Structures are given as structure tokens and as C-alpha cells.
């Protein structure tokens, strides 16, 4: 079970957006270049969810949105990236994961990961974790050093693996089942995560970027940066600064959303932040 391929014109436009020529032959080096380019040019964000606009997990739809200067979350980002890899001749398949947080584990299928098969072994690619991998990694137990983070991959037995994230990251990690599944199996979780009132993606605005030596996360009105010097958090209290960060730091193009909707989004995000302040920031 592989990701579906994209049509040739869409592949060409996608690669131009990523500012990278098509790799000649599928290889770990080519995968690494594509992975880095995707992280550099496609942000992790949930604006559609925050606005109540429905989306599908169809990779072609996700690519069309990416080409307008937007992004998405794991189903959109890893779905489109997996389809690009498949279109370029990579043996790339969707596999299920379950995100682990400080309060427990989400259901299986709450995260989509790309599994890439080479003659020399399996690799994990993940451009949809927000502050996760910078480079794809071989599926092998041990430490993975990708500054500013250090990860660990652990084989739990059978098809199940565990990705331990760095302690400074936004999640504890995820568990992974490396048996490929049809992309459609993620549709129910996407529908729940993008519409349910108690979903964290519905409750909280977030945009994230993974760079070569640091990560940036804007969650609500709190900007977090993790780099070699550690972790810093600061509040963003002005609307102009907030939108400036979206455009200049995260590379989001939000003009197509419309000024009125964007202003209402800011007001809702700011009100949620102030309520969080009043509650004592748990």
C-alpha cells in the first residue's frame, strides 16, 4: 500500500514551490533534500480548523493549498509529501502512529507518518510533526541527534516502535505501527480532530516551523523558540506583531483568508489567551 501519485503538472508546481529540482533516482540523500525543502517552505498550521473550514486528507487537495502559501497538519503535510515521494518513484507508504503527551496517549491514527523503503532498509519521514524531525531517519533502535533536539527510537516488539522526543519539545513522542495502511483509514480521526469541540486543534491555534538548528511554535499568543541555548517563551500581545510572525517567521500567506476573518481570528485567539491568564496558566 503506497501513497497515490500526483499528476505531472502538480508535481512540477510542487517542486517549484519547494525550490528544489526533481532528484534523479530515489535515494536516502534525495529523500533528505526533499524533506528539508518541505520543512523550509511549508509550515505546520491549523488555520482552516480554527475558521471552521472543512478539508479532506486528499493529497492533491493538500498540495493545491500548499501552493497558495499555506500548510496544514500531519494528514495534509505528510499526505502530500508521501504522494510527492510516490510520484518521484519512492516506495512510500502511510503508517499509523499515536501521539504521546504528558497526560496520556491519543488514539491510533492520530498521527500519520511516511515509511520509505530502500533496498538497504526502512526510513521514517515526518514533515507533519511541527517541531519534530529535521531529517528523515533510518528505522533503527538508538539515538538520533538532530540539533537542537536529541531523539531516541525504541523497538517495542513486532511492528511497533516508539519515538521518544526531546524533553524540550511540545509532545513526549509517538508510538508507531510500521504496517502500511490505506490513506483512507486516517479519515475518521481527521474528521474528529478537525471538528470535535474537545480536540486540541479546535481549541487552540497553532503554527510551527522546524529549521536547521531551531524550532518555532506560536501556540495561541505564546511564541516558543528552542535552540542550542535552550527554550524561551514570550507573549505576543499586539495584532500587528502576531500577523507579522505568521508571514515573516513562519512563511504563511494568509491574504486569501480575508482581513475581516483574520481580525476575528486574532480576537478569538487573544480572548482565549487572556482567559488562560486569568485561570493562572496551568
C-alpha atoms as an extended CHARMM CRD file, in Angstrom:
* protein
*
       282  EXT
         1         1  UNK       CA              0.0000000000        0.0000000000        0.0000000000  PROA      1               0.0000000000
         2         2  UNK       CA              1.6510000000        3.1910000000       -1.2300000000  PROA      2               0.0000000000
         3         3  UNK       CA              0.6410000000        6.8130000000       -1.3320000000  PROA      3               0.0000000000
         4         4  UNK       CA             -1.2240000000        7.7810000000       -4.5120000000  PROA      4               0.0000000000
         5         5  UNK       CA              0.7530000000        9.5950000000       -7.1890000000  PROA      5               0.0000000000
         6         6  UNK       CA              0.0930000000       13.1780000000       -8.2400000000  PROA      6               0.0000000000
         7         7  UNK       CA             -0.3120000000       14.2930000000      -11.8260000000  PROA      7               0.0000000000
         8         8  UNK       CA              2.8180000000       15.5270000000      -13.5710000000  PROA      8               0.0000000000
         9         9  UNK       CA              1.8530000000       19.2100000000      -13.6470000000  PROA      9               0.0000000000
        10        10  UNK       CA              1.0870000000       19.2280000000       -9.9190000000  PROA      10              0.0000000000
        11        11  UNK       CA              4.4290000000       17.5400000000       -9.1600000000  PROA      11              0.0000000000
        12        12  UNK       CA              6.2650000000       20.1960000000      -11.1920000000  PROA      12              0.0000000000
        13        13  UNK       CA              4.4690000000       23.0470000000       -9.4090000000  PROA      13              0.0000000000
        14        14  UNK       CA              5.0420000000       21.3980000000       -6.0210000000  PROA      14              0.0000000000
        15        15  UNK       CA              8.7860000000       21.0820000000       -6.6440000000  PROA      15              0.0000000000
        16        16  UNK       CA              8.9840000000       24.7040000000       -7.7950000000  PROA      16              0.0000000000
        17        17  UNK       CA              7.2380000000       25.7470000000       -4.5910000000  PROA      17              0.0000000000
        18        18  UNK       CA              9.8150000000       23.7690000000       -2.5950000000  PROA      18              0.0000000000
        19        19  UNK       CA             12.5690000000       25.3890000000       -4.7090000000  PROA      19              0.0000000000
        20        20  UNK       CA             14.2120000000       22.0700000000       -5.4780000000  PROA      20              0.0000000000
        21        21  UNK       CA             14.8400000000       20.1820000000       -8.7340000000  PROA      21              0.0000000000
        22        22  UNK       CA             13.4950000000       16.6480000000       -9.0040000000  PROA      22              0.0000000000
        23        23  UNK       CA             16.0020000000       14.1050000000       -7.6590000000  PROA      23              0.0000000000
        24        24  UNK       CA             17.3170000000       11.8000000000      -10.3800000000  PROA      24              0.0000000000
        25        25  UNK       CA             16.9820000000        8.4670000000       -8.5710000000  PROA      25              0.0000000000
        26        26  UNK       CA             15.2440000000        7.6740000000       -5.2660000000  PROA      26              0.0000000000
        27        27  UNK       CA             17.8670000000        7.5640000000       -2.5220000000  PROA      27              0.0000000000
        28        28  UNK       CA             18.3010000000        8.4660000000        1.1560000000  PROA      28              0.0000000000
        29        29  UNK       CA             20.2010000000       11.6070000000        0.0810000000  PROA      29              0.0000000000
        30        30  UNK       CA             17.3800000000       12.6300000000       -2.2490000000  PROA      30              0.0000000000
        31        31  UNK       CA             14.8270000000       11.9640000000        0.4760000000  PROA      31              0.0000000000
        32        32  UNK       CA             16.8160000000       14.1470000000        2.8600000000  PROA      32              0.0000000000
        33        33  UNK       CA             16.9050000000       17.0640000000        0.3930000000  PROA      33              0.0000000000
        34        34  UNK       CA             13.1700000000       16.8420000000       -0.2390000000  PROA      34              0.0000000000
        35        35  UNK       CA             12.4170000000       16.5850000000        3.4890000000  PROA      35              0.0000000000
        36        36  UNK       CA             14.4500000000       19.6770000000        4.3440000000  PROA      36              0.0000000000
        37        37  UNK       CA             12.9550000000       21.6630000000        1.4730000000  PROA      37              0.0000000000
        38        38  UNK       CA              9.4420000000       20.8050000000        2.6280000000  PROA      38              0.0000000000
        39        39  UNK       CA             10.1460000000       21.9550000000        6.1730000000  PROA      39              0.0000000000
        40        40  UNK       CA             11.6870000000       25.1830000000        4.8680000000  PROA      40              0.0000000000
        41        41  UNK       CA              8.7430000000       26.1080000000        2.6670000000  PROA      41              0.0000000000
        42        42  UNK       CA              5.6090000000       24.5240000000        4.1410000000  PROA      42              0.0000000000
        43        43  UNK       CA              4.5390000000       25.4540000000        7.6900000000  PROA      43              0.0000000000
        44        44  UNK       CA              2.5740000000       23.3740000000       10.1420000000  PROA      44              0.0000000000
        45        45  UNK       CA             -0.6730000000       25.2450000000       10.9060000000  PROA      45              0.0000000000
        46        46  UNK       CA             -4.3690000000       24.8080000000       11.6660000000  PROA      46              0.0000000000
        47        47  UNK       CA             -5.9900000000       27.9770000000       10.3180000000  PROA      47              0.0000000000
        48        48  UNK       CA             -8.6860000000       26.0670000000        8.3880000000  PROA      48              0.0000000000
        49        49  UNK       CA             -9.6730000000       24.2330000000       11.5550000000  PROA      49              0.0000000000
        50        50  UNK       CA             -9.7670000000       27.4690000000       13.5340000000  PROA      50              0.0000000000
        51        51  UNK       CA            -12.0240000000       29.0520000000       10.9020000000  PROA      51              0.0000000000
        52        52  UNK       CA            -14.3000000000       26.0170000000       10.7250000000  PROA      52              0.0000000000
        53        53  UNK       CA            -13.4730000000       25.3770000000        7.0680000000  PROA      53              0.0000000000
        54        54  UNK       CA            -13.6680000000       21.6720000000        6.1840000000  PROA      54              0.0000000000
        55        55  UNK       CA            -10.7260000000       19.9860000000        4.4790000000  PROA      55              0.0000000000
        56        56  UNK       CA            -10.0890000000       16.4690000000        3.2780000000  PROA      56              0.0000000000
        57        57  UNK       CA             -6.9370000000       14.3650000000        3.5330000000  PROA      57              0.0000000000
        58        58  UNK       CA             -6.7620000000       14.0070000000       -0.2560000000  PROA      58              0.0000000000
        59        59  UNK       CA             -3.0940000000       14.7000000000       -1.1010000000  PROA      59              0.0000000000
        60        60  UNK       CA             -3.9020000000       16.6050000000       -4.3000000000  PROA      60              0.0000000000
        61        61  UNK       CA             -6.1960000000       18.9700000000       -2.3620000000  PROA      61              0.0000000000
        62        62  UNK       CA             -3.4900000000       19.4790000000        0.2500000000  PROA      62              0.0000000000
        63        63  UNK       CA             -0.8910000000       20.2620000000       -2.4320000000  PROA      63              0.0000000000
        64        64  UNK       CA             -3.1880000000       22.8280000000       -4.0270000000  PROA      64              0.0000000000
        65        65  UNK       CA             -3.4760000000       24.5960000000       -0.6660000000  PROA      65              0.0000000000
        66        66  UNK       CA              0.2960000000       24.3910000000       -0.1020000000  PROA      66              0.0000000000
        67        67  UNK       CA              0.8610000000       26.0710000000       -3.4650000000  PROA      67              0.0000000000
        68        68  UNK       CA             -1.0410000000       29.1310000000       -2.2030000000  PROA      68              0.0000000000
        69        69  UNK       CA              1.4940000000       29.5780000000        0.6070000000  PROA      69              0.0000000000
        70        70  UNK       CA             -0.3250000000       27.6080000000        3.2490000000  PROA      70              0.0000000000
        71        71  UNK       CA              0.3230000000       24.3740000000        5.1430000000  PROA      71              0.0000000000
        72        72  UNK       CA             -1.7160000000       22.1010000000        7.3840000000  PROA      72              0.0000000000
        73        73  UNK       CA             -1.2000000000       19.4230000000        9.9980000000  PROA      73              0.0000000000
        74        74  UNK       CA              0.0530000000       15.8450000000        9.7650000000  PROA      74              0.0000000000
        75        75  UNK       CA             -2.6170000000       14.4060000000        7.4530000000  PROA      75              0.0000000000
        76        76  UNK       CA             -2.1580000000       17.2720000000        4.9900000000  PROA      76              0.0000000000
        77        77  UNK       CA              1.6210000000       17.6220000000        5.2280000000  PROA      77              0.0000000000
        78        78  UNK       CA              2.7170000000       14.0030000000        5.3780000000  PROA      78              0.0000000000
        79        79  UNK       CA             -0.0870000000       13.0400000000        2.9860000000  PROA      79              0.0000000000
        80        80  UNK       CA              1.0760000000       15.4930000000        0.3300000000  PROA      80              0.0000000000
        81        81  UNK       CA              4.7540000000       14.7280000000        0.9570000000  PROA      81              0.0000000000
        82        82  UNK       CA              4.1420000000       10.9890000000        0.7060000000  PROA      82              0.0000000000
        83        83  UNK       CA              2.2790000000       11.4790000000       -2.5830000000  PROA      83              0.0000000000
        84        84  UNK       CA              5.1640000000       13.5850000000       -3.9090000000  PROA      84              0.0000000000
        85        85  UNK       CA              7.6230000000       10.8360000000       -2.9910000000  PROA      85              0.0000000000
        86        86  UNK       CA              5.4500000000        8.2060000000       -4.6560000000  PROA      86              0.0000000000
        87        87  UNK       CA              5.2380000000       10.3630000000       -7.7840000000  PROA      87              0.0000000000
        88        88  UNK       CA              9.0520000000       10.5820000000       -7.8650000000  PROA      88              0.0000000000
        89        89  UNK       CA              9.4770000000        6.8180000000       -7.7120000000  PROA      89              0.0000000000
        90        90  UNK       CA              9.9530000000        6.3190000000       -3.9710000000  PROA      90              0.0000000000
        91        91  UNK       CA              8.3620000000        3.3260000000       -2.2590000000  PROA      91              0.0000000000
        92        92  UNK       CA              6.4840000000        5.4530000000        0.2920000000  PROA      92              0.0000000000
        93        93  UNK       CA              3.5950000000        4.1840000000        2.4130000000  PROA      93              0.0000000000
        94        94  UNK       CA              1.3330000000        5.7100000000        5.1020000000  PROA      94              0.0000000000
        95        95  UNK       CA              1.6340000000        4.1730000000        8.5660000000  PROA      95              0.0000000000
        96        96  UNK       CA             -0.3030000000        4.8210000000       11.7680000000  PROA      96              0.0000000000
        97        97  UNK       CA              1.0520000000        6.4320000000       14.9140000000  PROA      97              0.0000000000
        98        98  UNK       CA             -0.3540000000        7.5440000000       18.2360000000  PROA      98              0.0000000000
        99        99  UNK       CA              0.8740000000       10.7810000000       19.8130000000  PROA      99              0.0000000000
       100       100  UNK       CA              2.0530000000       10.5790000000       23.4140000000  PROA      100             0.0000000000
       101       101  UNK       CA              1.6540000000       13.6570000000       25.6200000000  PROA      101             0.0000000000
       102       102  UNK       CA              2.2010000000       14.4560000000       29.2800000000  PROA      102             0.0000000000
       103       103  UNK       CA             -1.4010000000       13.4290000000       30.0170000000  PROA      103             0.0000000000
       104       104  UNK       CA             -1.6120000000       10.1990000000       28.0380000000  PROA      104             0.0000000000
       105       105  UNK       CA             -1.7830000000        8.7150000000       24.5790000000  PROA      105             0.0000000000
       106       106  UNK       CA             -4.1040000000        9.7180000000       21.7550000000  PROA      106             0.0000000000
       107       107  UNK       CA             -5.8850000000        7.0540000000       19.6640000000  PROA      107             0.0000000000
       108       108  UNK       CA             -4.0870000000        5.0950000000       16.9520000000  PROA      108             0.0000000000
       109       109  UNK       CA             -4.1740000000        7.0300000000       13.7230000000  PROA      109             0.0000000000
       110       110  UNK       CA             -3.9450000000       10.3840000000       15.4920000000  PROA      110             0.0000000000
       111       111  UNK       CA             -0.6840000000       10.8700000000       13.6110000000  PROA      111             0.0000000000
       112       112  UNK       CA              0.3360000000        9.8990000000       10.0760000000  PROA      112             0.0000000000
       113       113  UNK       CA              3.9680000000        9.0130000000        9.3410000000  PROA      113             0.0000000000
       114       114  UNK       CA              5.6400000000        8.2770000000        6.0000000000  PROA      114             0.0000000000
       115       115  UNK       CA              7.5400000000        4.9710000000        5.7830000000  PROA      115             0.0000000000
       116       116  UNK       CA             10.0430000000        4.8180000000        2.9100000000  PROA      116             0.0000000000
       117       117  UNK       CA             11.5250000000        1.5310000000        1.7620000000  PROA      117             0.0000000000
       118       118  UNK       CA             15.0150000000        1.3770000000        0.2450000000  PROA      118             0.0000000000
       119       119  UNK       CA             16.9780000000       -1.7660000000       -0.6710000000  PROA      119             0.0000000000
       120       120  UNK       CA             19.1330000000       -1.1470000000        2.4020000000  PROA      120             0.0000000000
       121       121  UNK       CA             16.1990000000       -0.7710000000        4.8130000000  PROA      121             0.0000000000
       122       122  UNK       CA             13.2550000000        1.3030000000        6.0390000000  PROA      122             0.0000000000
       123       123  UNK       CA             13.3440000000        5.0340000000        6.7550000000  PROA      123             0.0000000000
       124       124  UNK       CA             10.9370000000        7.3080000000        8.6290000000  PROA      124             0.0000000000
       125       125  UNK       CA              9.9830000000       10.6530000000        7.1120000000  PROA      125             0.0000000000
       126       126  UNK       CA              7.8100000000       13.1110000000        9.0110000000  PROA      126             0.0000000000
       127       127  UNK       CA              7.2490000000       16.7050000000        7.8640000000  PROA      127             0.0000000000
       128       128  UNK       CA              3.9780000000       16.8710000000        9.8060000000  PROA      128             0.0000000000
       129       129  UNK       CA              5.0320000000       16.8370000000       13.4430000000  PROA      129             0.0000000000
       130       130  UNK       CA              5.6250000000       20.5720000000       13.7740000000  PROA      130             0.0000000000
       131       131  UNK       CA              8.7320000000       20.5710000000       15.9540000000  PROA      131             0.0000000000
       132       132  UNK       CA              9.8960000000       17.0400000000       15.1450000000  PROA      132             0.0000000000
       133       133  UNK       CA             12.3220000000       15.5770000000       12.6420000000  PROA      133             0.0000000000
       134       134  UNK       CA             14.5490000000       17.8590000000       10.5910000000  PROA      134             0.0000000000
       135       135  UNK       CA             15.8840000000       14.9400000000        8.5490000000  PROA      135             0.0000000000
       136       136  UNK       CA             14.3780000000       11.5470000000        7.7930000000  PROA      136             0.0000000000
       137       137  UNK       CA             15.8950000000        8.7400000000        9.8510000000  PROA      137             0.0000000000
       138       138  UNK       CA             16.5910000000        5.0350000000        9.3260000000  PROA      138             0.0000000000
       139       139  UNK       CA             14.2450000000        2.7980000000       11.2750000000  PROA      139             0.0000000000
       140       140  UNK       CA             16.8240000000        1.5370000000       13.7630000000  PROA      140             0.0000000000
       141       141  UNK       CA             16.9320000000        1.4870000000       17.5520000000  PROA      141             0.0000000000
       142       142  UNK       CA             19.1650000000        4.1210000000       19.1100000000  PROA      142             0.0000000000
       143       143  UNK       CA             19.7580000000        7.8300000000       19.4740000000  PROA      143             0.0000000000
       144       144  UNK       CA             19.0980000000       10.3040000000       16.6760000000  PROA      144             0.0000000000
       145       145  UNK       CA             20.9010000000       13.6330000000       17.0470000000  PROA      145             0.0000000000
       146       146  UNK       CA             19.2550000000       16.4700000000       15.1150000000  PROA      146             0.0000000000
       147       147  UNK       CA             20.1000000000       19.7950000000       16.8240000000  PROA      147             0.0000000000
       148       148  UNK       CA             18.6810000000       21.3180000000       18.8530000000  PROA      148             0.0000000000
       149       149  UNK       CA             16.9790000000       18.0230000000       19.6910000000  PROA      149             0.0000000000
       150       150  UNK       CA             18.1210000000       14.5240000000       20.5590000000  PROA      150             0.0000000000
       151       151  UNK       CA             15.6130000000       11.7510000000       19.8500000000  PROA      151             0.0000000000
       152       152  UNK       CA             15.5360000000        8.0400000000       20.5530000000  PROA      152             0.0000000000
       153       153  UNK       CA             13.9360000000        5.2350000000       18.5650000000  PROA      153             0.0000000000
       154       154  UNK       CA             12.9660000000        2.1160000000       20.5090000000  PROA      154             0.0000000000
       155       155  UNK       CA             11.6590000000       -1.1660000000       19.1090000000  PROA      155             0.0000000000
       156       156  UNK       CA              8.7630000000       -2.3050000000       21.3000000000  PROA      156             0.0000000000
       157       157  UNK       CA              8.3960000000       -5.6190000000       19.5210000000  PROA      157             0.0000000000
       158       158  UNK       CA              6.7470000000       -6.8570000000       16.3310000000  PROA      158             0.0000000000
       159       159  UNK       CA              5.6340000000       -3.9400000000       14.1160000000  PROA      159             0.0000000000
       160       160  UNK       CA              5.5720000000       -1.4170000000       16.9880000000  PROA      160             0.0000000000
       161       161  UNK       CA              8.2120000000        1.2430000000       17.5680000000  PROA      161             0.0000000000
       162       162  UNK       CA              8.4190000000        4.2030000000       19.9320000000  PROA      162             0.0000000000
       163       163  UNK       CA              9.7840000000        7.6380000000       19.0610000000  PROA      163             0.0000000000
       164       164  UNK       CA             10.9940000000        9.4530000000       22.1810000000  PROA      164             0.0000000000
       165       165  UNK       CA             11.0410000000       13.1970000000       21.5740000000  PROA      165             0.0000000000
       166       166  UNK       CA             13.3870000000       15.6620000000       23.2470000000  PROA      166             0.0000000000
       167       167  UNK       CA             12.1960000000       16.8080000000       26.6810000000  PROA      167             0.0000000000
       168       168  UNK       CA             12.0070000000       20.4370000000       25.4340000000  PROA      168             0.0000000000
       169       169  UNK       CA              9.5650000000       19.6250000000       22.6610000000  PROA      169             0.0000000000
       170       170  UNK       CA              5.7880000000       20.0540000000       22.5550000000  PROA      170             0.0000000000
       171       171  UNK       CA              4.9920000000       16.3140000000       22.8800000000  PROA      171             0.0000000000
       172       172  UNK       CA              6.5300000000       13.2790000000       24.5590000000  PROA      172             0.0000000000
       173       173  UNK       CA              6.7410000000       11.4050000000       21.2530000000  PROA      173             0.0000000000
       174       174  UNK       CA              4.6900000000        8.8190000000       19.4320000000  PROA      174             0.0000000000
       175       175  UNK       CA              4.2270000000        5.0780000000       19.0580000000  PROA      175             0.0000000000
       176       176  UNK       CA              4.3510000000        3.7200000000       15.5390000000  PROA      176             0.0000000000
       177       177  UNK       CA              2.9550000000        0.6550000000       13.7640000000  PROA      177             0.0000000000
       178       178  UNK       CA              5.0940000000        0.1170000000       10.6490000000  PROA      178             0.0000000000
       179       179  UNK       CA              2.4800000000       -1.9430000000        8.7890000000  PROA      179             0.0000000000
       180       180  UNK       CA              1.2480000000        0.2030000000        5.8690000000  PROA      180             0.0000000000
       181       181  UNK       CA             -2.4460000000        1.0660000000        5.8070000000  PROA      181             0.0000000000
       182       182  UNK       CA             -4.7150000000        2.7200000000        3.2180000000  PROA      182             0.0000000000
       183       183  UNK       CA             -4.7020000000        6.5000000000        3.4800000000  PROA      183             0.0000000000
       184       184  UNK       CA             -8.4700000000        6.4180000000        3.9480000000  PROA      184             0.0000000000
       185       185  UNK       CA             -8.0240000000        4.8240000000        7.3760000000  PROA      185             0.0000000000
       186       186  UNK       CA             -6.9990000000        8.2420000000        8.7120000000  PROA      186             0.0000000000
       187       187  UNK       CA            -10.2130000000        9.9480000000        7.5790000000  PROA      187             0.0000000000
       188       188  UNK       CA            -12.2780000000        9.3360000000       10.7650000000  PROA      188             0.0000000000
       189       189  UNK       CA             -9.5220000000       10.6980000000       13.0250000000  PROA      189             0.0000000000
       190       190  UNK       CA             -9.0540000000       13.7140000000       10.7640000000  PROA      190             0.0000000000
       191       191  UNK       CA            -12.7610000000       14.4730000000       10.9190000000  PROA      191             0.0000000000
       192       192  UNK       CA            -12.7690000000       14.2060000000       14.7100000000  PROA      192             0.0000000000
       193       193  UNK       CA             -9.5570000000       16.1650000000       15.2620000000  PROA      193             0.0000000000
       194       194  UNK       CA            -10.6150000000       18.9590000000       12.9210000000  PROA      194             0.0000000000
       195       195  UNK       CA            -14.2080000000       19.3940000000       14.1870000000  PROA      195             0.0000000000
       196       196  UNK       CA            -14.6940000000       17.9970000000       17.7180000000  PROA      196             0.0000000000
       197       197  UNK       CA            -15.0640000000       20.7270000000       20.3720000000  PROA      197             0.0000000000
       198       198  UNK       CA            -12.6760000000       18.9100000000       22.7150000000  PROA      198             0.0000000000
       199       199  UNK       CA             -9.9770000000       18.4260000000       20.0570000000  PROA      199             0.0000000000
       200       200  UNK       CA             -6.8240000000       20.3910000000       20.8430000000  PROA      200             0.0000000000
       201       201  UNK       CA             -6.6960000000       21.5650000000       17.2210000000  PROA      201             0.0000000000
       202       202  UNK       CA            -10.1580000000       23.0990000000       17.5470000000  PROA      202             0.0000000000
       203       203  UNK       CA             -9.4520000000       24.5900000000       20.9660000000  PROA      203             0.0000000000
       204       204  UNK       CA             -6.0460000000       26.1400000000       20.2580000000  PROA      204             0.0000000000
       205       205  UNK       CA             -4.4760000000       27.9910000000       17.3340000000  PROA      205             0.0000000000
       206       206  UNK       CA             -1.0080000000       26.7170000000       16.4560000000  PROA      206             0.0000000000
       207       207  UNK       CA              1.6430000000       27.2730000000       13.8030000000  PROA      207             0.0000000000
       208       208  UNK       CA              5.0770000000       25.6230000000       13.9270000000  PROA      208             0.0000000000
       209       209  UNK       CA              8.3120000000       25.5940000000       11.9510000000  PROA      209             0.0000000000
       210       210  UNK       CA             11.3100000000       23.2480000000       12.1170000000  PROA      210             0.0000000000
       211       211  UNK       CA             14.5440000000       24.8720000000       10.9880000000  PROA      211             0.0000000000
       212       212  UNK       CA             18.0820000000       23.5230000000       10.6720000000  PROA      212             0.0000000000
       213       213  UNK       CA             19.1140000000       24.4950000000       14.2090000000  PROA      213             0.0000000000
       214       214  UNK       CA             15.9500000000       25.6200000000       15.9920000000  PROA      214             0.0000000000
       215       215  UNK       CA             12.1810000000       25.3050000000       16.1920000000  PROA      215             0.0000000000
       216       216  UNK       CA              9.4920000000       27.9670000000       16.4800000000  PROA      216             0.0000000000
       217       217  UNK       CA              5.9940000000       27.3840000000       17.8510000000  PROA      217             0.0000000000
       218       218  UNK       CA              3.2540000000       30.0020000000       18.0750000000  PROA      218             0.0000000000
       219       219  UNK       CA              0.5350000000       28.4600000000       20.2280000000  PROA      219             0.0000000000
       220       220  UNK       CA             -2.2480000000       30.9460000000       20.7900000000  PROA      220             0.0000000000
       221       221  UNK       CA             -0.3430000000       34.0860000000       21.7400000000  PROA      221             0.0000000000
       222       222  UNK       CA              2.7950000000       32.3960000000       23.0930000000  PROA      222             0.0000000000
       223       223  UNK       CA              5.8830000000       32.2090000000       20.8680000000  PROA      223             0.0000000000
       224       224  UNK       CA              8.3170000000       29.4490000000       21.8400000000  PROA      224             0.0000000000
       225       225  UNK       CA             11.8100000000       29.0660000000       20.4160000000  PROA      225             0.0000000000
       226       226  UNK       CA             14.0820000000       26.1120000000       21.1300000000  PROA      226             0.0000000000
       227       227  UNK       CA             17.7160000000       26.3060000000       20.0490000000  PROA      227             0.0000000000
       228       228  UNK       CA             21.1890000000       25.4330000000       21.2940000000  PROA      228             0.0000000000
       229       229  UNK       CA             20.8370000000       27.9670000000       24.1320000000  PROA      229             0.0000000000
       230       230  UNK       CA             17.6400000000       26.3710000000       25.4630000000  PROA      230             0.0000000000
       231       231  UNK       CA             13.9550000000       27.2050000000       25.3960000000  PROA      231             0.0000000000
       232       232  UNK       CA             12.4320000000       30.6870000000       25.5580000000  PROA      232             0.0000000000
       233       233  UNK       CA              8.7580000000       31.7030000000       25.6960000000  PROA      233             0.0000000000
       234       234  UNK       CA              7.2310000000       35.1330000000       25.2490000000  PROA      234             0.0000000000
       235       235  UNK       CA              3.7360000000       36.5110000000       24.8850000000  PROA      235             0.0000000000
       236       236  UNK       CA              2.6390000000       38.2660000000       21.7050000000  PROA      236             0.0000000000
       237       237  UNK       CA              0.1490000000       40.9490000000       22.6870000000  PROA      237             0.0000000000
       238       238  UNK       CA             -0.2350000000       43.0570000000       19.5270000000  PROA      238             0.0000000000
       239       239  UNK       CA             -2.2730000000       42.0680000000       16.4770000000  PROA      239             0.0000000000
       240       240  UNK       CA              0.2680000000       43.5070000000       14.0140000000  PROA      240             0.0000000000
       241       241  UNK       CA              3.1280000000       41.5960000000       15.6090000000  PROA      241             0.0000000000
       242       242  UNK       CA              1.1050000000       38.3740000000       15.6210000000  PROA      242             0.0000000000
       243       243  UNK       CA              0.3390000000       38.6060000000       11.9060000000  PROA      243             0.0000000000
       244       244  UNK       CA              3.9050000000       39.6890000000       11.2140000000  PROA      244             0.0000000000
       245       245  UNK       CA              5.1440000000       36.4870000000       12.8140000000  PROA      245             0.0000000000
       246       246  UNK       CA              2.7830000000       34.3780000000       10.6970000000  PROA      246             0.0000000000
       247       247  UNK       CA              4.0520000000       35.9520000000        7.4970000000  PROA      247             0.0000000000
       248       248  UNK       CA              7.7090000000       36.6800000000        8.2130000000  PROA      248             0.0000000000
       249       249  UNK       CA              8.8170000000       33.9570000000       10.6170000000  PROA      249             0.0000000000
       250       250  UNK       CA              6.5810000000       31.0890000000        9.5180000000  PROA      250             0.0000000000
       251       251  UNK       CA              6.1930000000       31.9940000000        5.8450000000  PROA      251             0.0000000000
       252       252  UNK       CA              2.3940000000       31.8220000000        5.8220000000  PROA      252             0.0000000000
       253       253  UNK       CA              0.4490000000       33.6600000000        3.1430000000  PROA      253             0.0000000000
       254       254  UNK       CA             -2.9000000000       34.4800000000        4.7100000000  PROA      254             0.0000000000
       255       255  UNK       CA             -4.1280000000       37.2910000000        2.4510000000  PROA      255             0.0000000000
       256       256  UNK       CA             -6.6200000000       34.9650000000        0.7190000000  PROA      256             0.0000000000
       257       257  UNK       CA             -8.3880000000       34.3800000000        4.0530000000  PROA      257             0.0000000000
       258       258  UNK       CA             -9.6010000000       37.9790000000        4.1480000000  PROA      258             0.0000000000
       259       259  UNK       CA             -8.8890000000       40.8250000000        6.5640000000  PROA      259             0.0000000000
       260       260  UNK       CA            -12.2040000000       40.5740000000        8.4550000000  PROA      260             0.0000000000
       261       261  UNK       CA            -11.8640000000       36.8560000000        9.1570000000  PROA      261             0.0000000000
       262       262  UNK       CA             -8.2320000000       37.2410000000       10.1550000000  PROA      262             0.0000000000
       263       263  UNK       CA             -9.0840000000       40.0320000000       12.5830000000  PROA      263             0.0000000000
       264       264  UNK       CA            -11.8560000000       37.9220000000       14.1170000000  PROA      264             0.0000000000
       265       265  UNK       CA             -9.4190000000       35.0130000000       14.4090000000  PROA      265             0.0000000000
       266       266  UNK       CA             -6.9350000000       37.2260000000       16.2560000000  PROA      266             0.0000000000
       267       267  UNK       CA             -9.6380000000       38.4900000000       18.6180000000  PROA      267             0.0000000000
       268       268  UNK       CA            -10.7020000000       34.9450000000       19.4500000000  PROA      268             0.0000000000
       269       269  UNK       CA             -7.1130000000       33.7800000000       19.9610000000  PROA      269             0.0000000000
       270       270  UNK       CA             -6.3540000000       36.7870000000       22.1630000000  PROA      270             0.0000000000
       271       271  UNK       CA             -9.5270000000       36.2990000000       24.2410000000  PROA      271             0.0000000000
       272       272  UNK       CA             -8.5960000000       32.6550000000       24.8030000000  PROA      272             0.0000000000
       273       273  UNK       CA             -5.1100000000       33.7150000000       25.8850000000  PROA      273             0.0000000000
       274       274  UNK       CA             -6.4800000000       36.2620000000       28.3620000000  PROA      274             0.0000000000
       275       275  UNK       CA             -8.8580000000       33.6770000000       29.8220000000  PROA      275             0.0000000000
       276       276  UNK       CA             -5.8840000000       31.3270000000       30.2110000000  PROA      276             0.0000000000
       277       277  UNK       CA             -4.0280000000       34.1280000000       32.0170000000  PROA      277             0.0000000000
       278       278  UNK       CA             -6.9390000000       34.6800000000       34.3850000000  PROA      278             0.0000000000
       279       279  UNK       CA             -7.0730000000       30.9630000000       35.1490000000  PROA      279             0.0000000000
       280       280  UNK       CA             -3.4600000000       31.0380000000       36.2740000000  PROA      280             0.0000000000
       281       281  UNK       CA             -1.7780000000       29.3780000000       33.2750000000  PROA      281             0.0000000000
       282       282  UNK       CA             -1.8710000000       25.7220000000       34.3750000000  PROA      282             0.0000000000
